[in-house]
mmCIF file of C-alpha atoms in Angstrom:
data_model
loop_
_atom_site.group_PDB
_atom_site.id
_atom_site.type_symbol
_atom_site.label_atom_id
_atom_site.label_comp_id
_atom_site.label_asym_id
_atom_site.label_seq_id
_atom_site.Cartn_x
_atom_site.Cartn_y
_atom_site.Cartn_z
ATOM 1 C CA MET A 1 -21.549 -28.027 0.265
ATOM 2 C CA THR A 2 -18.334 -25.971 -1.167
ATOM 3 C CA PRO A 3 -18.485 -25.869 -4.833
ATOM 4 C CA THR A 4 -16.329 -27.794 -7.438
ATOM 5 C CA LEU A 5 -16.501 -24.411 -9.554
ATOM 6 C CA TRP A 6 -16.663 -21.074 -8.629
ATOM 7 C CA ASP A 7 -18.566 -18.841 -10.242
ATOM 8 C CA VAL A 8 -15.665 -16.255 -8.973
ATOM 9 C CA VAL A 9 -12.677 -17.229 -6.971
ATOM 10 C CA VAL A 10 -11.098 -13.488 -5.563
ATOM 11 C CA ILE A 11 -7.450 -14.177 -4.282
ATOM 12 C CA GLY A 12 -7.149 -11.557 -1.029
ATOM 13 C CA GLY A 13 -8.928 -10.838 1.697
ATOM 14 C CA GLY A 14 -7.571 -7.355 2.052
ATOM 15 C CA ALA A 15 -8.463 -4.383 1.242
ATOM 16 C CA ALA A 16 -8.764 -5.288 -2.478
ATOM 17 C CA GLY A 17 -9.967 -9.074 -2.223
ATOM 18 C CA ILE A 18 -12.753 -8.091 -0.149
ATOM 19 C CA ALA A 19 -14.450 -4.310 -1.586
ATOM 20 C CA ALA A 20 -14.354 -6.421 -4.774
ATOM 21 C CA ALA A 21 -16.008 -9.681 -3.678
ATOM 22 C CA ALA A 22 -18.458 -7.140 -2.058
ATOM 23 C CA SER A 23 -18.924 -4.787 -5.075
ATOM 24 C CA LEU A 24 -19.732 -8.408 -6.593
ATOM 25 C CA LEU A 25 -22.122 -8.989 -4.589
ATOM 26 C CA LYS A 26 -23.917 -6.713 -4.220
ATOM 27 C CA ARG A 27 -24.795 -6.552 -8.020
ATOM 28 C CA LYS A 28 -25.344 -10.386 -7.939
ATOM 29 C CA PRO A 29 -25.506 -11.649 -4.606
ATOM 30 C CA HIS A 30 -26.898 -15.030 -6.134
ATOM 31 C CA LEU A 31 -22.504 -15.723 -7.840
ATOM 32 C CA SER A 32 -20.565 -18.436 -5.912
ATOM 33 C CA VAL A 33 -17.985 -16.703 -4.960
ATOM 34 C CA ALA A 34 -14.619 -17.977 -3.027
ATOM 35 C CA ILE A 35 -12.108 -15.859 -0.878
ATOM 36 C CA VAL A 36 -8.700 -17.344 -0.963
ATOM 37 C CA GLU A 37 -7.024 -15.853 2.344
ATOM 38 C CA PRO A 38 -4.392 -17.497 4.257
ATOM 39 C CA ASN A 39 -3.898 -14.715 7.942
ATOM 40 C CA ASP A 40 -7.191 -14.740 10.201
ATOM 41 C CA ARG A 41 -6.635 -10.838 10.891
ATOM 42 C CA HIS A 42 -6.815 -7.846 8.872
ATOM 43 C CA PHE A 43 -5.350 -4.576 9.209
ATOM 44 C CA TYR A 44 -6.380 -1.268 8.382
ATOM 45 C CA GLN A 45 -2.889 -0.703 7.120
ATOM 46 C CA PRO A 46 -3.229 2.863 6.520
ATOM 47 C CA ALA A 47 -3.156 4.609 10.130
ATOM 48 C CA TRP A 48 0.315 2.116 11.103
ATOM 49 C CA THR A 49 1.618 5.696 10.314
ATOM 50 C CA LEU A 50 -0.009 7.419 12.964
ATOM 51 C CA VAL A 51 0.800 4.495 15.439
ATOM 52 C CA GLY A 52 4.225 5.157 14.141
ATOM 53 C CA GLY A 53 3.594 8.870 15.376
ATOM 54 C CA GLY A 54 1.287 7.759 18.230
ATOM 55 C CA CYS A 55 -1.178 8.783 17.107
ATOM 56 C CA PHE A 56 -3.662 5.730 17.062
ATOM 57 C CA ASN A 57 -4.534 3.070 19.203
ATOM 58 C CA PRO A 58 -2.820 0.215 17.241
ATOM 59 C CA ALA A 59 -5.162 -2.351 18.162
ATOM 60 C CA ASN A 60 -7.233 -0.572 16.085
ATOM 61 C CA THR A 61 -5.619 -1.492 13.419
ATOM 62 C CA CYS A 62 -6.917 -5.625 13.115
ATOM 63 C CA LYS A 63 -9.945 -6.755 13.224
ATOM 64 C CA ALA A 64 -10.268 -10.546 12.725
ATOM 65 C CA THR A 65 -10.914 -11.552 8.683
ATOM 66 C CA GLY A 66 -14.025 -13.495 9.569
ATOM 67 C CA LYS A 67 -16.196 -10.655 10.659
ATOM 68 C CA LEU A 68 -14.894 -9.062 7.193
ATOM 69 C CA ILE A 69 -16.425 -11.848 4.681
ATOM 70 C CA PRO A 70 -18.764 -10.150 2.965
ATOM 71 C CA ASN A 71 -22.375 -11.897 3.104
ATOM 72 C CA GLY A 72 -22.251 -14.948 0.678
ATOM 73 C CA ALA A 73 -18.831 -15.149 -0.041
ATOM 74 C CA LYS A 74 -17.158 -18.068 1.849
ATOM 75 C CA TRP A 75 -14.126 -18.206 3.278
ATOM 76 C CA LEU A 76 -11.012 -20.369 1.982
ATOM 77 C CA ARG A 77 -8.364 -19.800 5.092
ATOM 78 C CA THR A 78 -5.255 -21.481 3.118
ATOM 79 C CA ARG A 79 -3.210 -20.071 0.253
ATOM 80 C CA VAL A 80 -2.041 -20.266 -2.869
ATOM 81 C CA THR A 81 0.633 -21.895 -4.491
ATOM 82 C CA SER A 82 -0.263 -21.251 -8.218
ATOM 83 C CA LEU A 83 -1.635 -20.415 -10.542
ATOM 84 C CA GLN A 84 -2.742 -22.104 -14.316
ATOM 85 C CA PRO A 85 -4.950 -19.355 -15.787
ATOM 86 C CA GLU A 86 -5.128 -21.591 -18.554
ATOM 87 C CA HIS A 87 -6.891 -24.264 -17.206
ATOM 88 C CA ASN A 88 -9.180 -21.983 -15.003
ATOM 89 C CA GLN A 89 -7.769 -23.066 -11.639
ATOM 90 C CA VAL A 90 -5.255 -22.046 -8.817
ATOM 91 C CA THR A 91 -3.664 -24.197 -6.921
ATOM 92 C CA LEU A 92 -3.552 -23.946 -2.822
ATOM 93 C CA GLU A 93 -0.773 -25.005 -0.412
ATOM 94 C CA ASP A 94 -2.613 -28.170 0.591
ATOM 95 C CA GLY A 95 -2.278 -29.481 -2.709
ATOM 96 C CA GLN A 96 -5.960 -29.036 -3.642
ATOM 97 C CA SER A 97 -7.005 -27.413 -6.723
ATOM 98 C CA LEU A 98 -9.633 -24.832 -7.611
ATOM 99 C CA SER A 99 -11.931 -24.221 -10.696
ATOM 100 C CA TYR A 100 -13.556 -21.008 -11.528
ATOM 101 C CA GLN A 101 -15.321 -18.928 -13.931
ATOM 102 C CA PHE A 102 -13.743 -15.931 -12.724
ATOM 103 C CA LEU A 103 -11.149 -15.326 -10.935
ATOM 104 C CA VAL A 104 -9.853 -11.492 -8.811
ATOM 105 C CA VAL A 105 -6.271 -11.468 -8.205
ATOM 106 C CA ALA A 106 -5.818 -9.922 -5.224
ATOM 107 C CA PRO A 107 -3.450 -10.922 -2.937
ATOM 108 C CA GLY A 108 -1.754 -7.431 -2.190
ATOM 109 C CA LEU A 109 2.271 -7.018 -2.143
ATOM 110 C CA GLU A 110 5.264 -8.571 0.266
ATOM 111 C CA LEU A 111 8.061 -6.576 1.596
ATOM 112 C CA ASN A 112 11.769 -7.852 0.666
ATOM 113 C CA LEU A 113 13.458 -7.962 3.281
ATOM 114 C CA GLY A 114 16.351 -10.006 2.737
ATOM 115 C CA ALA A 115 17.013 -7.821 -0.385
ATOM 116 C CA ILE A 116 18.654 -5.658 2.229
ATOM 117 C CA ALA A 117 21.185 -7.280 4.287
ATOM 118 C CA GLY A 118 21.160 -7.882 8.190
ATOM 119 C CA LEU A 119 16.933 -5.990 8.022
ATOM 120 C CA GLU A 120 15.803 -8.723 8.852
ATOM 121 C CA ASN A 121 17.848 -9.415 12.074
ATOM 122 C CA SER A 122 18.266 -5.780 13.229
ATOM 123 C CA LEU A 123 14.240 -4.690 13.040
ATOM 124 C CA GLY A 124 12.490 -4.167 16.564
ATOM 125 C CA LYS A 125 16.296 -3.512 18.280
ATOM 126 C CA HIS A 126 18.902 -1.454 17.690
ATOM 127 C CA GLY A 127 16.268 1.748 16.528
ATOM 128 C CA VAL A 128 15.715 0.410 13.602
ATOM 129 C CA THR A 129 11.783 0.206 13.073
ATOM 130 C CA SER A 130 9.082 0.122 10.117
ATOM 131 C CA ASN A 131 5.928 1.566 10.193
ATOM 132 C CA TYR A 132 4.654 -1.057 7.315
ATOM 133 C CA LEU A 133 4.518 -3.816 10.074
ATOM 134 C CA PHE A 134 1.785 -4.187 12.139
ATOM 135 C CA GLU A 135 4.176 -5.681 15.332
ATOM 136 C CA LEU A 136 6.633 -2.505 14.357
ATOM 137 C CA ALA A 137 4.625 0.280 13.947
ATOM 138 C CA PRO A 138 4.727 1.114 18.217
ATOM 139 C CA TYR A 139 8.331 0.639 18.774
ATOM 140 C CA THR A 140 8.586 3.684 16.375
ATOM 141 C CA TRP A 141 6.648 5.878 18.443
ATOM 142 C CA GLN A 142 8.555 4.119 20.885
ATOM 143 C CA CYS A 143 11.838 5.013 18.841
ATOM 144 C CA VAL A 144 10.944 8.642 17.766
ATOM 145 C CA GLN A 145 10.393 9.292 22.350
ATOM 146 C CA GLN A 146 13.407 7.799 23.051
ATOM 147 C CA LEU A 147 15.739 10.015 20.265
ATOM 148 C CA LYS A 148 17.152 13.271 22.399
ATOM 149 C CA ARG A 149 19.729 13.645 20.401
ATOM 150 C CA GLY A 150 21.764 12.198 17.170
ATOM 151 C CA ARG A 151 20.794 10.950 13.745
ATOM 152 C CA ALA A 152 16.899 9.598 12.405
ATOM 153 C CA LEU A 153 18.029 8.163 9.208
ATOM 154 C CA PHE A 154 14.282 7.995 7.204
ATOM 155 C CA THR A 155 14.522 5.503 3.974
ATOM 156 C CA GLN A 156 12.495 4.957 0.725
ATOM 157 C CA PRO A 157 12.911 2.087 -2.193
ATOM 158 C CA PRO A 158 12.637 1.811 -5.415
ATOM 159 C CA MET A 159 9.371 1.895 -6.959
ATOM 160 C CA PRO A 160 6.924 0.721 -6.642
ATOM 161 C CA ILE A 161 5.917 0.262 -2.877
ATOM 162 C CA LYS A 162 2.259 0.630 -1.048
ATOM 163 C CA CYS A 163 1.640 3.602 -0.101
ATOM 164 C CA ALA A 164 4.748 5.900 -1.639
ATOM 165 C CA GLY A 165 4.104 8.902 0.523
ATOM 166 C CA ALA A 166 4.395 6.986 3.714
ATOM 167 C CA PRO A 167 8.054 7.342 3.893
ATOM 168 C CA GLN A 168 8.562 10.498 4.771
ATOM 169 C CA LYS A 169 4.651 11.122 6.548
ATOM 170 C CA ALA A 170 6.943 8.680 8.979
ATOM 171 C CA MET A 171 9.485 11.287 8.861
ATOM 172 C CA TYR A 172 7.482 14.436 9.324
ATOM 173 C CA LEU A 173 5.692 12.906 12.017
ATOM 174 C CA SER A 174 8.955 11.905 14.050
ATOM 175 C CA CYS A 175 10.619 15.638 13.559
ATOM 176 C CA HIS A 176 7.108 17.434 14.904
ATOM 177 C CA HIS A 177 7.127 15.587 17.758
ATOM 178 C CA TRP A 178 10.583 16.272 18.226
ATOM 179 C CA GLU A 179 9.773 19.885 17.524
ATOM 180 C CA ASN A 180 7.269 19.818 19.999
ATOM 181 C CA THR A 181 9.551 18.865 22.907
ATOM 182 C CA GLY A 182 11.908 21.770 21.767
ATOM 183 C CA THR A 183 14.854 18.625 20.552
ATOM 184 C CA LEU A 184 14.912 18.424 16.814
ATOM 185 C CA GLY A 185 18.024 20.878 16.581
ATOM 186 C CA ASN A 186 19.903 18.802 18.301
ATOM 187 C CA ILE A 187 19.346 15.833 15.482
ATOM 188 C CA ASP A 188 20.340 15.267 12.104
ATOM 189 C CA VAL A 189 17.660 14.133 10.367
ATOM 190 C CA GLN A 190 18.114 12.725 6.964
ATOM 191 C CA PHE A 191 16.309 11.267 4.165
ATOM 192 C CA HIS A 192 17.589 8.820 1.893
ATOM 193 C CA ASN A 193 15.299 8.483 -0.999
ATOM 194 C CA ALA A 194 16.352 5.677 -4.065
ATOM 195 C CA GLY A 195 14.183 7.597 -6.233
ATOM 196 C CA ALA A 196 15.287 11.261 -8.102
ATOM 197 C CA VAL A 197 11.947 13.411 -6.271
ATOM 198 C CA LEU A 198 10.352 14.138 -2.399
ATOM 199 C CA PHE A 199 7.182 13.040 -4.693
ATOM 200 C CA GLY A 200 5.822 11.699 -7.563
ATOM 201 C CA VAL A 201 3.661 14.298 -8.386
ATOM 202 C CA ALA A 202 5.112 17.756 -8.816
ATOM 203 C CA ASP A 203 1.993 19.578 -7.712
ATOM 204 C CA PHE A 204 2.878 18.284 -3.819
ATOM 205 C CA VAL A 205 6.270 19.096 -4.024
ATOM 206 C CA PRO A 206 6.364 22.521 -2.969
ATOM 207 C CA PRO A 207 4.302 22.590 0.086
ATOM 208 C CA LEU A 208 6.257 19.753 1.388
ATOM 209 C CA MET A 209 9.054 21.242 1.048
ATOM 210 C CA GLU A 210 8.671 23.679 2.883
ATOM 211 C CA TYR A 211 8.785 21.218 5.578
ATOM 212 C CA VAL A 212 11.444 19.565 4.569
ATOM 213 C CA LYS A 213 12.958 23.646 5.494
ATOM 214 C CA ARG A 214 10.978 23.814 8.660
ATOM 215 C CA TYR A 215 12.397 20.754 9.979
ATOM 216 C CA LYS A 216 15.557 21.062 8.573
ATOM 217 C CA ALA A 217 15.449 17.596 7.473
ATOM 218 C CA ASN A 218 18.562 16.170 4.921
ATOM 219 C CA LEU A 219 17.477 15.115 1.384
ATOM 220 C CA ASN A 220 19.817 12.331 -0.226
ATOM 221 C CA PHE A 221 18.186 11.216 -3.208
ATOM 222 C CA SER A 222 19.521 7.995 -5.694
ATOM 223 C CA SER A 223 20.441 6.836 -2.477
ATOM 224 C CA THR A 224 19.155 3.002 -1.499
ATOM 225 C CA LEU A 225 20.103 1.644 1.767
ATOM 226 C CA ILE A 226 21.461 -1.445 0.793
ATOM 227 C CA ALA A 227 23.070 -2.760 4.134
ATOM 228 C CA VAL A 228 21.843 -2.661 8.021
ATOM 229 C CA ASP A 229 24.527 -4.038 11.273
ATOM 230 C CA GLY A 230 22.204 -3.278 13.419
ATOM 231 C CA PRO A 231 24.479 -3.962 16.281
ATOM 232 C CA ALA A 232 26.813 -1.368 15.457
ATOM 233 C CA ARG A 233 23.778 0.862 14.393
ATOM 234 C CA GLU A 234 25.838 1.715 10.683
ATOM 235 C CA ALA A 235 23.523 1.907 7.801
ATOM 236 C CA THR A 236 24.945 1.054 4.419
ATOM 237 C CA PHE A 237 23.776 3.173 0.872
ATOM 238 C CA ARG A 238 24.627 2.560 -2.655
ATOM 239 C CA ARG A 239 24.145 6.328 -4.427
ATOM 240 C CA THR A 240 23.849 6.724 -8.078
ATOM 241 C CA ASN A 241 25.472 9.921 -9.494
ATOM 242 C CA GLY A 242 24.045 11.717 -12.810
ATOM 243 C CA ASP A 243 26.932 10.264 -15.069
ATOM 244 C CA GLY A 244 25.241 6.715 -13.374
ATOM 245 C CA ILE A 245 28.306 5.892 -11.386
ATOM 246 C CA SER A 246 27.378 3.912 -7.885
ATOM 247 C CA THR A 247 29.462 4.573 -4.672
ATOM 248 C CA GLU A 248 28.859 2.684 -1.684
ATOM 249 C CA HIS A 249 28.630 5.568 1.735
ATOM 250 C CA THR A 250 28.348 4.012 5.131
ATOM 251 C CA GLU A 251 26.700 6.020 8.015
ATOM 252 C CA PRO A 252 25.707 6.170 11.999
ATOM 253 C CA PHE A 253 22.311 6.350 13.381
ATOM 254 C CA ASP A 254 20.894 6.530 16.554
ATOM 255 C CA MET A 255 17.271 5.960 15.159
ATOM 256 C CA LEU A 256 16.644 4.455 11.366
ATOM 257 C CA HIS A 257 13.275 4.023 10.243
ATOM 258 C CA VAL A 258 12.914 1.642 7.479
ATOM 259 C CA VAL A 259 11.280 1.070 4.558
ATOM 260 C CA PRO A 260 11.609 -2.446 2.477
ATOM 261 C CA PRO A 261 11.491 -2.706 -1.354
ATOM 262 C CA GLN A 262 8.533 -4.801 -2.651
ATOM 263 C CA ARG A 263 7.215 -6.690 -4.882
ATOM 264 C CA ALA A 264 4.443 -9.084 -5.264
ATOM 265 C CA PRO A 265 3.566 -12.925 -4.580
ATOM 266 C CA ARG A 266 5.802 -15.686 -5.697
ATOM 267 C CA PHE A 267 3.039 -17.204 -7.095
ATOM 268 C CA VAL A 268 2.001 -14.410 -9.199
ATOM 269 C CA ARG A 269 5.385 -13.736 -10.568
ATOM 270 C CA ASP A 270 6.319 -17.106 -11.692
ATOM 271 C CA SER A 271 2.967 -17.283 -12.838
ATOM 272 C CA GLU A 272 1.107 -16.525 -16.779
ATOM 273 C CA LEU A 273 -0.389 -13.626 -15.537
ATOM 274 C CA ALA A 274 2.397 -11.884 -14.734
ATOM 275 C CA ASN A 275 4.070 -8.748 -16.485
ATOM 276 C CA GLU A 276 7.721 -8.586 -17.167
ATOM 277 C CA THR A 277 7.631 -6.361 -13.718
ATOM 278 C CA GLY A 278 6.414 -9.599 -11.461
ATOM 279 C CA TRP A 279 3.076 -7.764 -11.319
ATOM 280 C CA VAL A 280 -0.686 -8.805 -12.911
ATOM 281 C CA ALA A 281 -0.871 -7.908 -15.805
ATOM 282 C CA VAL A 282 -3.272 -5.135 -16.787
ATOM 283 C CA ASP A 283 -5.558 -3.290 -18.793
ATOM 284 C CA GLU A 284 -5.400 0.219 -17.564
ATOM 285 C CA ALA A 285 -9.027 0.991 -17.739
ATOM 286 C CA THR A 286 -10.837 -2.029 -17.397
ATOM 287 C CA LEU A 287 -8.033 -3.994 -14.886
ATOM 288 C CA GLN A 288 -9.475 -6.995 -17.002
ATOM 289 C CA HIS A 289 -6.305 -9.309 -17.908
ATOM 290 C CA PRO A 290 -5.270 -8.264 -21.745
ATOM 291 C CA ARG A 291 -4.975 -12.515 -22.305
ATOM 292 C CA PHE A 292 -7.233 -14.046 -20.239
ATOM 293 C CA ALA A 293 -10.937 -12.125 -20.313
ATOM 294 C CA ASN A 294 -11.703 -14.231 -17.314
ATOM 295 C CA VAL A 295 -8.881 -12.637 -14.776
ATOM 296 C CA PHE A 296 -9.390 -9.271 -13.250
ATOM 297 C CA SER A 297 -7.051 -8.017 -10.759
ATOM 298 C CA LEU A 298 -6.327 -4.561 -8.227
ATOM 299 C CA GLY A 299 -5.025 -3.704 -5.113
ATOM 300 C CA ASP A 300 -1.295 -3.598 -5.120
ATOM 301 C CA ALA A 301 -0.397 -7.043 -6.894
ATOM 302 C CA CYS A 302 -2.000 -4.873 -10.094
ATOM 303 C CA GLY A 303 0.409 -4.014 -12.344
ATOM 304 C CA ALA A 304 -1.684 -1.300 -13.319
ATOM 305 C CA SER A 305 0.696 1.940 -13.125
ATOM 306 C CA ASN A 306 -1.764 3.968 -10.517
ATOM 307 C CA ALA A 307 -0.118 4.595 -6.824
ATOM 308 C CA LYS A 308 -1.239 0.796 -4.573
ATOM 309 C CA THR A 309 -2.825 2.797 -1.860
ATOM 310 C CA ALA A 310 -6.632 1.934 0.032
ATOM 311 C CA ALA A 311 -7.872 4.358 -1.868
ATOM 312 C CA ALA A 312 -7.117 3.308 -4.653
ATOM 313 C CA VAL A 313 -8.621 0.591 -4.125
ATOM 314 C CA ARG A 314 -12.437 2.533 -3.224
ATOM 315 C CA LYS A 315 -12.140 3.062 -6.338
ATOM 316 C CA GLN A 316 -10.945 -0.032 -8.598
ATOM 317 C CA ALA A 317 -13.705 -2.723 -6.869
ATOM 318 C CA PRO A 318 -16.855 -1.171 -8.445
ATOM 319 C CA VAL A 319 -15.145 -0.877 -12.034
ATOM 320 C CA VAL A 320 -14.409 -4.530 -11.325
ATOM 321 C CA ALA A 321 -16.882 -5.634 -10.623
ATOM 322 C CA GLU A 322 -18.346 -3.807 -12.720
ATOM 323 C CA ASN A 323 -16.624 -5.561 -15.570
ATOM 324 C CA LEU A 324 -16.940 -8.423 -14.548
ATOM 325 C CA CYS A 325 -20.618 -8.555 -14.558
ATOM 326 C CA ALA A 326 -20.673 -7.410 -17.993
ATOM 327 C CA ALA A 327 -18.117 -10.372 -18.850
ATOM 328 C CA LEU A 328 -20.786 -13.046 -16.973
ATOM 329 C CA GLU A 329 -23.570 -11.701 -19.692
ATOM 330 C CA ASN A 330 -21.141 -11.610 -22.882
ATOM 331 C CA ARG A 331 -20.885 -8.117 -23.136
ATOM 332 C CA ALA A 332 -17.756 -5.570 -23.110
ATOM 333 C CA PRO A 333 -16.425 -3.725 -20.641
ATOM 334 C CA THR A 334 -18.097 -0.676 -19.832
ATOM 335 C CA ALA A 335 -16.027 0.979 -16.371
ATOM 336 C CA ARG A 336 -13.634 2.700 -16.160
ATOM 337 C CA TYR A 337 -10.342 3.147 -13.833
ATOM 338 C CA GLU A 338 -8.357 6.260 -13.813
ATOM 339 C CA GLY A 339 -5.447 5.596 -11.982
ATOM 340 C CA TYR A 340 -7.173 7.799 -8.796
ATOM 341 C CA GLY A 341 -4.692 6.920 -6.125
ATOM 342 C CA ALA A 342 -4.789 8.954 -2.740
ATOM 343 C CA CYS A 343 -2.211 10.294 -0.494
ATOM 344 C CA PRO A 344 -3.050 12.000 2.824
ATOM 345 C CA LEU A 345 0.372 13.208 3.229
ATOM 346 C CA THR A 346 1.098 13.843 7.774
ATOM 347 C CA VAL A 347 2.749 17.008 7.650
ATOM 348 C CA GLU A 348 2.392 17.467 11.270
ATOM 349 C CA LYS A 349 0.379 16.409 14.191
ATOM 350 C CA GLY A 350 -2.920 17.864 13.198
ATOM 351 C CA LYS A 351 -2.800 19.277 9.538
ATOM 352 C CA VAL A 352 -2.433 17.156 6.123
ATOM 353 C CA VAL A 353 -2.119 17.160 2.177
ATOM 354 C CA LEU A 354 -4.803 15.426 0.812
ATOM 355 C CA ALA A 355 -3.071 14.327 -3.089
ATOM 356 C CA GLU A 356 -5.577 12.759 -5.416
ATOM 357 C CA PHE A 357 -4.093 12.087 -8.052
ATOM 358 C CA GLY A 358 -4.804 9.735 -11.503
ATOM 359 C CA TYR A 359 -3.113 8.313 -14.234
ATOM 360 C CA GLN A 360 0.450 10.266 -16.170
ATOM 361 C CA GLY A 361 -0.142 12.268 -11.973
ATOM 362 C CA LYS A 362 -3.623 14.763 -12.789
ATOM 363 C CA LEU A 363 -4.530 16.110 -10.088
ATOM 364 C CA GLN A 364 -8.955 13.871 -8.722
ATOM 365 C CA PRO A 365 -9.060 16.263 -6.268
ATOM 366 C CA SER A 366 -12.518 15.336 -3.767
ATOM 367 C CA PHE A 367 -12.947 18.166 -2.539
ATOM 368 C CA PRO A 368 -13.517 22.062 -4.243
ATOM 369 C CA LEU A 369 -10.271 23.344 -1.660
ATOM 370 C CA ASP A 370 -6.765 23.685 -3.155
ATOM 371 C CA PRO A 371 -4.696 20.261 -2.224
ATOM 372 C CA THR A 372 -1.891 21.197 -1.725
ATOM 373 C CA VAL A 373 -3.066 23.575 1.382
ATOM 374 C CA PRO A 374 -2.352 21.365 4.418
ATOM 375 C CA ARG A 375 -5.523 21.455 6.432
ATOM 376 C CA SER A 376 -6.472 20.354 9.874
ATOM 377 C CA SER A 377 -9.855 19.355 8.456
ATOM 378 C CA MET A 378 -7.902 16.891 6.014
ATOM 379 C CA TRP A 379 -6.500 15.570 8.937
ATOM 380 C CA TRP A 380 -9.452 14.517 10.806
ATOM 381 C CA LEU A 381 -10.536 13.097 7.216
ATOM 382 C CA LYS A 382 -7.423 10.649 7.291
ATOM 383 C CA ARG A 383 -7.929 10.351 11.628
ATOM 384 C CA HIS A 384 -11.375 10.215 11.678
ATOM 385 C CA ALA A 385 -13.124 9.692 8.616
ATOM 386 C CA MET A 386 -11.297 7.177 6.627
ATOM 387 C CA PRO A 387 -11.466 4.103 9.104
ATOM 388 C CA LYS A 388 -15.068 4.234 9.106
ATOM 389 C CA ILE A 389 -15.059 4.743 5.721
ATOM 390 C CA TYR A 390 -12.804 2.688 4.561
ATOM 391 C CA PHE A 391 -14.535 -1.011 6.747
ATOM 392 C CA GLU A 392 -18.444 0.293 7.018
ATOM 393 C CA LEU A 393 -18.267 1.552 3.215
ATOM 394 C CA MET A 394 -16.054 -0.254 1.306
ATOM 395 C CA LEU A 395 -15.509 -3.064 2.773
ATOM 396 C CA LYS A 396 -19.159 -3.984 2.506
ATOM 397 C CA GLY A 397 -20.041 -2.501 -1.079
ATOM 398 C CA HIS A 398 -20.653 0.525 -0.182
ATOM 399 C CA GLU A 399 -19.383 2.724 -2.889
ATOM 400 C CA TRP A 400 -18.841 6.360 -1.666
ATOM 401 C CA LEU A 401 -17.688 8.641 -4.120
ATOM 402 C CA ALA A 402 -16.078 5.593 -6.084
ATOM 403 C CA ARG A 403 -18.981 5.627 -8.840
ATOM 404 C CA PRO A 404 -16.551 4.300 -12.468
ATOM 405 C CA GLY A 405 -15.817 6.568 -15.772
ATOM 406 C CA LYS A 406 -17.458 5.157 -18.457
ATOM 407 C CA LEU A 407 -15.669 3.593 -21.589
#
């Protein structure tokens, strides 16, 4: 029997929603917990970069959502259309409402494909691809293999996006393949970055620049993709100079790897929970909403200033679980999230620079090694260990290397 009032409603059955529900039910298995998630397929998105580099089977990035729902939780296969936190309710696509004692908002984010003119009609053909879509990551690898000469463009939109290193990871793995096949010298590689730096944590820029030089890639900063003409194989960029003056520039391509702009889902952006940029407002340490104390958020939709990665979720889920349990018992929050995120930068097939950092770019390495050095051991971690950690530990509430800090 479905309760009319849930102890906890979790919006989202992706990494964040399932991990939070699992960690919560490990602590309080008798809670009534509903997970609202419309999709019957759950994706391990961190591997899509590897798929695009020919290093991972795409079928192994997808599992049935129903098999991942934690024991004790109820999966409601429907979509949230609006939030009424002042009434402790969420409205579903069929018009029905769910009432809750506590709400965990973890719906992920959406790719704003429409922000780039012509993109939606070009993706998956004409050499236009993106590792940010399950259906297109294999096409990336196809494009990489087929390109023998010409121009390859890789783009990065304005922040925030999920896995800020992924746009350049696509470039590195592509270049490594071309290097190995002897075609790199025939390919003009251009990286167009809407931002002003190669990577947001300065410690990792020097080793990345070594690979940029090795692959003879050209860096274009403050350069934002605004339009794609697939049949003509042309991409238009808006470039902003140091004086803030913008100009538009169109250039031809033979391959175009696009990372589209990203934003919170509309029902979040239009709600009382959103901050000024549309993400769920939270206290950066407790992940609790500043106005609605019975609301928590984690994952890509969360408005904390951390990097939006699955690794961040591994550290966020125990914090949300601990602090929600404290709130259930009318206690103050006890657990602190310190902004941890990780980006395994696949600089070549077989080596990774494992960037682990927290708020303000403070390094938070998990291993007693220089994190700026490309290592084959970190490739093994990325390629072989992390999928198992994700599915067998994180999504089951086993909090490996994820003990929360204390307030």
